Coordinates of N, CA and C in Angstrom, one line a residue:
M1 N -2.3 -19.8 22.1 CA -3.4 -20.3 22.9 C -4.3 -19.2 23.3
R2 N -5.6 -19.4 23.0 CA -6.6 -18.4 23.2 C -7.2 -18.7 24.6
V3 N -7.3 -17.6 25.4 CA -7.8 -17.7 26.8 C -9.2 -17.0 26.9
A4 N -10.2 -17.8 27.3 CA -11.5 -17.1 27.5 C -11.4 -16.2 28.7
T5 N -12.2 -15.1 28.6 CA -12.1 -14.1 29.7 C -12.6 -14.8 31.0
S6 N -13.5 -15.7 30.9 CA -14.0 -16.4 32.1 C -13.0 -17.3 32.7
D7 N -11.9 -17.7 32.0 CA -10.8 -18.5 32.5 C -9.8 -17.7 33.3
L8 N -9.9 -16.3 33.3 CA -9.0 -15.5 34.0 C -9.4 -15.4 35.4
E9 N -8.4 -15.5 36.3 CA -8.7 -15.2 37.7 C -9.0 -13.7 37.9
A10 N -9.8 -13.4 38.9 CA -10.1 -12.0 39.2 C -8.9 -11.2 39.4
T11 N -7.9 -11.7 40.0 CA -6.7 -10.9 40.3 C -5.9 -10.6 39.0
D12 N -5.8 -11.6 38.1 CA -5.2 -11.4 36.8 C -6.0 -10.4 36.0
R13 N -7.3 -10.5 36.0 CA -8.1 -9.5 35.3 C -7.9 -8.1 35.8
K14 N -7.8 -8.0 37.2 CA -7.5 -6.7 37.8 C -6.2 -6.1 37.3
I15 N -5.2 -7.0 37.3 CA -3.8 -6.5 36.8 C -3.9 -6.1 35.4
L16 N -4.6 -6.8 34.5 CA -4.7 -6.4 33.1 C -5.4 -5.0 33.0
E17 N -6.5 -4.8 33.8 CA -7.2 -3.6 33.8 C -6.3 -2.4 34.3
L18 N -5.6 -2.6 35.3 CA -4.7 -1.6 35.8 C -3.6 -1.2 34.8
L19 N -3.0 -2.2 34.2 CA -1.9 -2.0 33.2 C -2.5 -1.4 32.0
A20 N -3.7 -1.7 31.6 CA -4.3 -1.1 30.4 C -4.5 0.4 30.7
R21 N -4.8 0.8 31.9 CA -5.0 2.2 32.2 C -3.6 3.0 32.4
D22 N -2.6 2.2 32.9 CA -1.3 2.8 33.1 C -0.3 1.8 32.9
G23 N 0.3 1.6 31.8 CA 1.3 0.6 31.5 C 2.6 0.8 32.2
R24 N 2.8 1.9 32.8 CA 4.0 2.2 33.6 C 3.8 2.0 35.1
M25 N 2.7 1.5 35.5 CA 2.4 1.2 36.9 C 3.4 0.3 37.5
S26 N 4.0 0.6 38.6 CA 5.0 -0.2 39.2 C 4.4 -1.5 39.8
F27 N 5.3 -2.5 40.0 CA 4.9 -3.7 40.6 C 4.4 -3.5 42.0
T28 N 5.0 -2.5 42.7 CA 4.6 -2.2 44.1 C 3.2 -1.6 44.1
D29 N 2.9 -0.7 43.2 CA 1.6 -0.1 43.1 C 0.5 -1.1 42.7
L30 N 0.9 -2.0 41.8 CA 0.0 -3.1 41.4 C -0.3 -4.0 42.6
G31 N 0.7 -4.3 43.4 CA 0.6 -5.1 44.5 C -0.4 -4.5 45.5
K32 N -0.2 -3.2 45.8 CA -1.1 -2.4 46.7 C -2.6 -2.5 46.2
A33 N -2.8 -2.4 44.9 CA -4.1 -2.4 44.3 C -4.7 -3.8 44.3
T34 N -3.9 -4.8 44.3 CA -4.5 -6.2 44.2 C -4.3 -7.0 45.5
G35 N -3.6 -6.4 46.5 CA -3.4 -7.1 47.7 C -2.3 -8.2 47.7
L36 N -1.5 -8.1 46.6 CA -0.4 -9.1 46.5 C 1.0 -8.5 46.8
S37 N 1.9 -9.3 47.1 CA 3.3 -8.8 47.3 C 3.9 -8.4 45.9
T38 N 4.9 -7.6 46.0 CA 5.5 -7.1 44.7 C 6.1 -8.3 43.9
S39 N 6.7 -9.2 44.6 CA 7.2 -10.4 43.8 C 6.1 -11.2 43.2
A40 N 5.0 -11.4 43.9 CA 3.8 -12.1 43.4 C 3.2 -11.4 42.2
V41 N 3.1 -10.1 42.2 CA 2.6 -9.4 41.1 C 3.6 -9.5 39.9
H42 N 4.9 -9.4 40.2 CA 5.9 -9.5 39.1 C 5.7 -10.9 38.4
Q43 N 5.6 -12.0 39.2 CA 5.4 -13.3 38.6 C 4.1 -13.4 37.8
R44 N 3.1 -12.8 38.3 CA 1.8 -12.8 37.5 C 1.9 -12.1 36.2
V45 N 2.5 -10.9 36.2 CA 2.7 -10.1 35.0 C 3.5 -10.9 34.0
K46 N 4.6 -11.5 34.5 CA 5.5 -12.2 33.5 C 4.7 -13.4 32.9
R47 N 3.8 -14.0 33.7 CA 3.0 -15.1 33.2 C 2.0 -14.6 32.2
L48 N 1.4 -13.5 32.5 CA 0.4 -12.9 31.6 C 1.1 -12.5 30.2
E49 N 2.4 -12.1 30.3 CA 3.1 -11.8 29.1 C 3.4 -13.1 28.3
Q50 N 3.8 -14.1 29.1 CA 4.1 -15.4 28.4 C 2.9 -16.0 27.8
R51 N 1.7 -15.8 28.3 CA 0.5 -16.3 27.8 C 0.0 -15.4 26.6
S52 N 0.7 -14.4 26.3 CA 0.3 -13.4 25.2 C -1.0 -12.7 25.6
L53 N -1.3 -12.5 26.9 CA -2.4 -11.7 27.3 C -2.0 -10.2 27.4
I54 N -0.7 -10.0 27.6 CA -0.1 -8.7 27.5 C 0.9 -8.7 26.3
L55 N 0.6 -8.0 25.3 CA 1.4 -8.0 24.1 C 2.5 -6.9 24.0
G56 N 2.3 -5.9 24.9 CA 3.4 -4.9 24.9 C 2.9 -3.7 25.7
Y57 N 3.7 -2.7 25.8 CA 3.4 -1.5 26.5 C 3.8 -0.3 25.6
G58 N 3.0 0.7 25.7 CA 3.2 1.9 24.8 C 2.9 3.2 25.5
A59 N 3.3 4.2 24.8 CA 3.0 5.6 25.2 C 1.8 6.1 24.4
T60 N 1.0 7.0 25.1 CA -0.1 7.6 24.4 C 0.4 9.0 23.9
I61 N 0.4 9.1 22.6 CA 1.0 10.3 22.0 C 0.0 11.4 21.7
N62 N 0.4 12.6 21.9 CA -0.4 13.8 21.5 C 0.0 14.1 20.1
H63 N -0.8 13.6 19.1 CA -0.5 13.7 17.7 C -0.6 15.2 17.2
D64 N -1.5 16.0 17.8 CA -1.5 17.4 17.5 C -0.2 18.1 17.7
E65 N 0.4 17.8 18.9 CA 1.7 18.4 19.3 C 2.9 17.9 18.5
I66 N 2.8 16.8 17.8 CA 3.9 16.3 17.0 C 3.7 16.6 15.5
G67 N 2.7 17.4 15.2 CA 2.5 17.8 13.9 C 1.6 16.9 13.0
L68 N 0.8 16.0 13.6 CA 0.0 15.1 12.9 C -1.5 15.2 13.4
P69 N -2.1 16.4 13.2 CA -3.4 16.6 13.7 C -4.6 16.0 13.0
L70 N -4.3 15.6 11.7 CA -5.4 15.1 10.9 C -5.4 13.5 11.0
T71 N -6.5 13.0 11.5 CA -6.7 11.6 11.6 C -7.8 11.2 10.6
A72 N -7.7 10.1 9.9 CA -8.7 9.7 9.0 C -8.8 8.2 8.9
F73 N -9.9 7.7 8.5 CA -10.1 6.2 8.3 C -10.3 6.1 6.8
I74 N -9.5 5.2 6.2 CA -9.6 5.0 4.8 C -10.0 3.6 4.5
S75 N -11.2 3.4 3.9 CA -11.6 2.1 3.6 C -11.1 1.8 2.2
I76 N -10.5 0.6 2.0 CA -10.0 0.2 0.7 C -10.7 -1.1 0.2
R77 N -10.8 -1.1 -1.1 CA -11.3 -2.3 -1.8 C -10.5 -2.5 -3.1
P78 N -10.2 -3.8 -3.5 CA -9.4 -4.0 -4.7 C -10.2 -3.5 -5.9
I79 N -9.5 -2.9 -6.9 CA -10.1 -2.6 -8.1 C -10.4 -3.8 -8.9
D80 N -9.5 -4.8 -8.8 CA -9.8 -6.1 -9.5 C -9.8 -7.2 -8.4
P81 N -11.1 -7.6 -8.0 CA -11.2 -8.6 -7.0 C -10.5 -10.0 -7.2
S82 N -10.2 -10.2 -8.5 CA -9.6 -11.5 -8.8 C -8.1 -11.5 -8.5
Q83 N -7.5 -10.4 -8.2 CA -6.1 -10.3 -7.8 C -5.9 -10.8 -6.4
P84 N -4.6 -11.2 -6.0 CA -4.4 -11.6 -4.6 C -4.7 -10.6 -3.6
D85 N -5.1 -11.1 -2.4 CA -5.5 -10.2 -1.3 C -4.2 -9.9 -0.5
D86 N -3.4 -9.0 -1.1 CA -2.1 -8.7 -0.4 C -1.9 -7.2 -0.1
S87 N -3.1 -6.5 0.0 CA -3.0 -5.0 0.3 C -2.2 -4.7 1.6
P88 N -2.4 -5.4 2.7 CA -1.5 -5.1 3.8 C 0.0 -5.1 3.6
E89 N 0.4 -6.1 2.8 CA 1.8 -6.2 2.5 C 2.3 -5.0 1.6
R90 N 1.4 -4.7 0.6 CA 1.7 -3.7 -0.3 C 1.8 -2.3 0.3
L91 N 1.1 -2.2 1.5 CA 1.0 -0.9 2.1 C 1.9 -0.7 3.4
R92 N 2.5 -1.8 3.8 CA 3.3 -1.9 5.0 C 4.3 -0.8 5.1
H93 N 4.9 -0.4 4.0 CA 6.0 0.6 3.9 C 5.5 2.0 4.1
I94 N 4.2 2.3 4.2 CA 3.7 3.7 4.3 C 3.6 4.0 5.7
P95 N 4.4 4.9 6.2 CA 4.5 5.2 7.7 C 3.2 5.9 8.2
E96 N 2.5 6.6 7.4 CA 1.3 7.3 7.8 C 0.2 6.4 8.3
I97 N 0.3 5.1 7.8 CA -0.8 4.2 8.2 C -0.4 3.6 9.6
E98 N -1.3 4.0 10.6 CA -1.1 3.6 12.0 C -1.6 2.2 12.2
S99 N -2.8 1.8 11.6 CA -3.4 0.5 11.8 C -4.1 0.1 10.5
C100 N -4.2 -1.2 10.4 CA -4.8 -1.8 9.2 C -5.7 -3.0 9.7
W101 N -7.0 -2.9 9.5 CA -7.9 -3.9 9.9 C -8.6 -4.6 8.7
S102 N -8.6 -5.9 8.7 CA -9.4 -6.7 7.7 C -10.9 -6.6 8.2
V103 N -11.8 -6.3 7.4 CA -13.2 -6.1 7.8 C -14.1 -6.9 6.9
A104 N -15.3 -7.2 7.4 CA -16.4 -7.7 6.6 C -17.2 -6.5 6.0
G105 N -17.8 -6.8 4.9 CA -18.6 -5.7 4.2 C -18.1 -5.4 2.9
E106 N -18.4 -4.3 2.3 CA -18.1 -3.9 1.0 C -16.6 -3.7 0.8
E107 N -15.9 -3.1 1.8 CA -14.5 -2.9 1.8 C -13.7 -4.1 2.3
S108 N -12.5 -4.2 1.9 CA -11.6 -5.3 2.4 C -10.9 -4.9 3.7
Y109 N -10.4 -3.7 3.7 CA -9.6 -3.2 4.9 C -10.0 -1.8 5.2
I110 N -9.8 -1.5 6.5 CA -9.9 -0.1 6.9 C -8.6 0.3 7.5
L111 N -8.0 1.4 7.1 CA -6.8 1.9 7.5 C -7.0 3.2 8.4
K112 N -6.3 3.2 9.5 CA -6.3 4.5 10.3 C -5.0 5.2 10.0
I113 N -5.1 6.4 9.6 CA -3.9 7.2 9.2 C -3.8 8.5 10.0
R114 N -2.6 9.1 10.1 CA -2.4 10.4 10.7 C -1.5 11.1 9.8
V115 N -1.9 12.4 9.4 CA -1.1 13.2 8.5 C -1.2 14.7 9.0
P116 N -0.3 15.6 8.6 CA -0.3 16.9 9.0 C -1.4 17.8 8.4
T117 N -1.7 17.6 7.1 CA -2.6 18.5 6.4 C -3.5 17.8 5.4
P118 N -4.6 18.5 5.0 CA -5.4 17.9 3.9 C -4.7 17.6 2.6
T119 N -3.7 18.4 2.3 CA -2.9 18.2 1.1 C -2.1 16.9 1.3
S120 N -1.5 16.7 2.5 CA -0.8 15.4 2.7 C -1.7 14.2 2.7
L121 N -3.0 14.4 3.1 CA -3.9 13.3 3.0 C -4.2 13.0 1.5
E122 N -4.4 14.0 0.7 CA -4.6 13.8 -0.7 C -3.4 13.0 -1.4
D123 N -2.2 13.4 -1.0 CA -1.0 12.7 -1.5 C -1.0 11.3 -1.0
L124 N -1.3 11.1 0.2 CA -1.3 9.7 0.8 C -2.3 8.8 0.1
L125 N -3.5 9.4 -0.2 CA -4.5 8.6 -0.9 C -4.0 8.1 -2.3
A126 N -3.3 9.0 -3.0 CA -2.8 8.7 -4.3 C -1.7 7.6 -4.1
R127 N -0.9 7.6 -3.1 CA 0.1 6.6 -2.9 C -0.5 5.3 -2.5
I128 N -1.6 5.3 -1.7 CA -2.2 4.1 -1.3 C -2.9 3.4 -2.6
R129 N -3.6 4.2 -3.4 CA -4.2 3.7 -4.6 C -3.2 3.1 -5.5
A130 N -2.1 3.7 -5.7 CA -1.0 3.2 -6.6 C -0.4 2.0 -6.1
A131 N 0.0 2.0 -4.8 CA 0.7 0.9 -4.2 C -0.1 -0.4 -4.2
A132 N -1.4 -0.3 -3.9 CA -2.2 -1.5 -3.7 C -3.2 -1.8 -4.7
N133 N -3.3 -0.9 -5.7 CA -4.3 -1.0 -6.8 C -5.7 -1.2 -6.2
V134 N -6.1 -0.2 -5.4 CA -7.4 -0.2 -4.7 C -8.2 1.1 -4.9
S135 N -9.5 1.0 -4.7 CA -10.3 2.2 -4.6 C -10.4 2.5 -3.1
T136 N -10.6 3.8 -2.8 CA -10.7 4.3 -1.4 C -11.9 5.0 -1.1
R137 N -12.3 5.0 0.2 CA -13.4 5.9 0.7 C -12.8 6.4 2.0
T138 N -12.9 7.7 2.2 CA -12.2 8.3 3.3 C -13.2 9.0 4.3
T139 N -13.0 8.8 5.6 CA -13.7 9.5 6.6 C -12.7 10.2 7.5
I140 N -12.9 11.6 7.6 CA -12.0 12.4 8.4 C -12.5 12.5 9.8
V141 N -11.7 12.3 10.8 CA -12.0 12.4 12.2 C -12.1 13.9 12.6
L142 N -13.2 14.3 13.1 CA -13.4 15.7 13.6 C -12.9 15.9 15.0
S143 N -13.2 14.9 15.9 CA -12.7 14.9 17.3 C -12.7 13.5 17.8
T144 N -12.0 13.3 18.9 CA -12.0 11.9 19.5 C -12.3 12.0 20.9
P145 N -13.6 11.9 21.3 CA -14.0 12.0 22.7 C -13.3 10.9 23.5
Y146 N -13.1 9.7 23.1 CA -12.3 8.8 23.8 C -11.7 7.7 22.8
E147 N -10.6 7.1 23.2 CA -10.0 6.1 22.3 C -9.2 5.2 23.2
G148 N -9.0 4.0 22.8 CA -8.2 3.0 23.5 C -8.6 2.8 24.9
R149 N -10.0 2.7 25.1 CA -10.5 2.5 26.4 C -10.1 1.1 26.9
P150 N -9.7 1.0 28.2 CA -9.3 -0.3 28.7 C -10.5 -1.3 28.9
V151 N -10.2 -2.5 28.7 CA -11.2 -3.6 28.9 C -11.5 -3.7 30.4
T152 N -12.7 -3.7 30.8 CA -13.0 -3.9 32.2 C -13.8 -5.1 32.5

């Protein structure tokens, strides 16, 4: 069920905004920020989860510190457009691929990847091309001024 943003109550929108900024925020702190009791916040969060407005909670990782400093976007397009559009399935097993987006334009998909070195990027590109029978175009990220900004 798709929910229009205008259908959200202001309090639910505030809860979503607060959790997007800090997914570990306690129900007590959410209550203080919204003027609700802890139990009322708990019920609202559970309802937002049930409505699939909250899909999960995660940690923000420092990829440089875990040895994956190189981020790149790889645009892929099938070498033979008459073949089935199954690139996401063919690439699912490659752990360096963090995200896969279906896009409009010349390419079919854009992949966000993280690797330790340029050599490992070169190896990854060869594996992607072989696994999905695609051509690639790569953009290397130099810096990330911001990412994952919460919806307000």
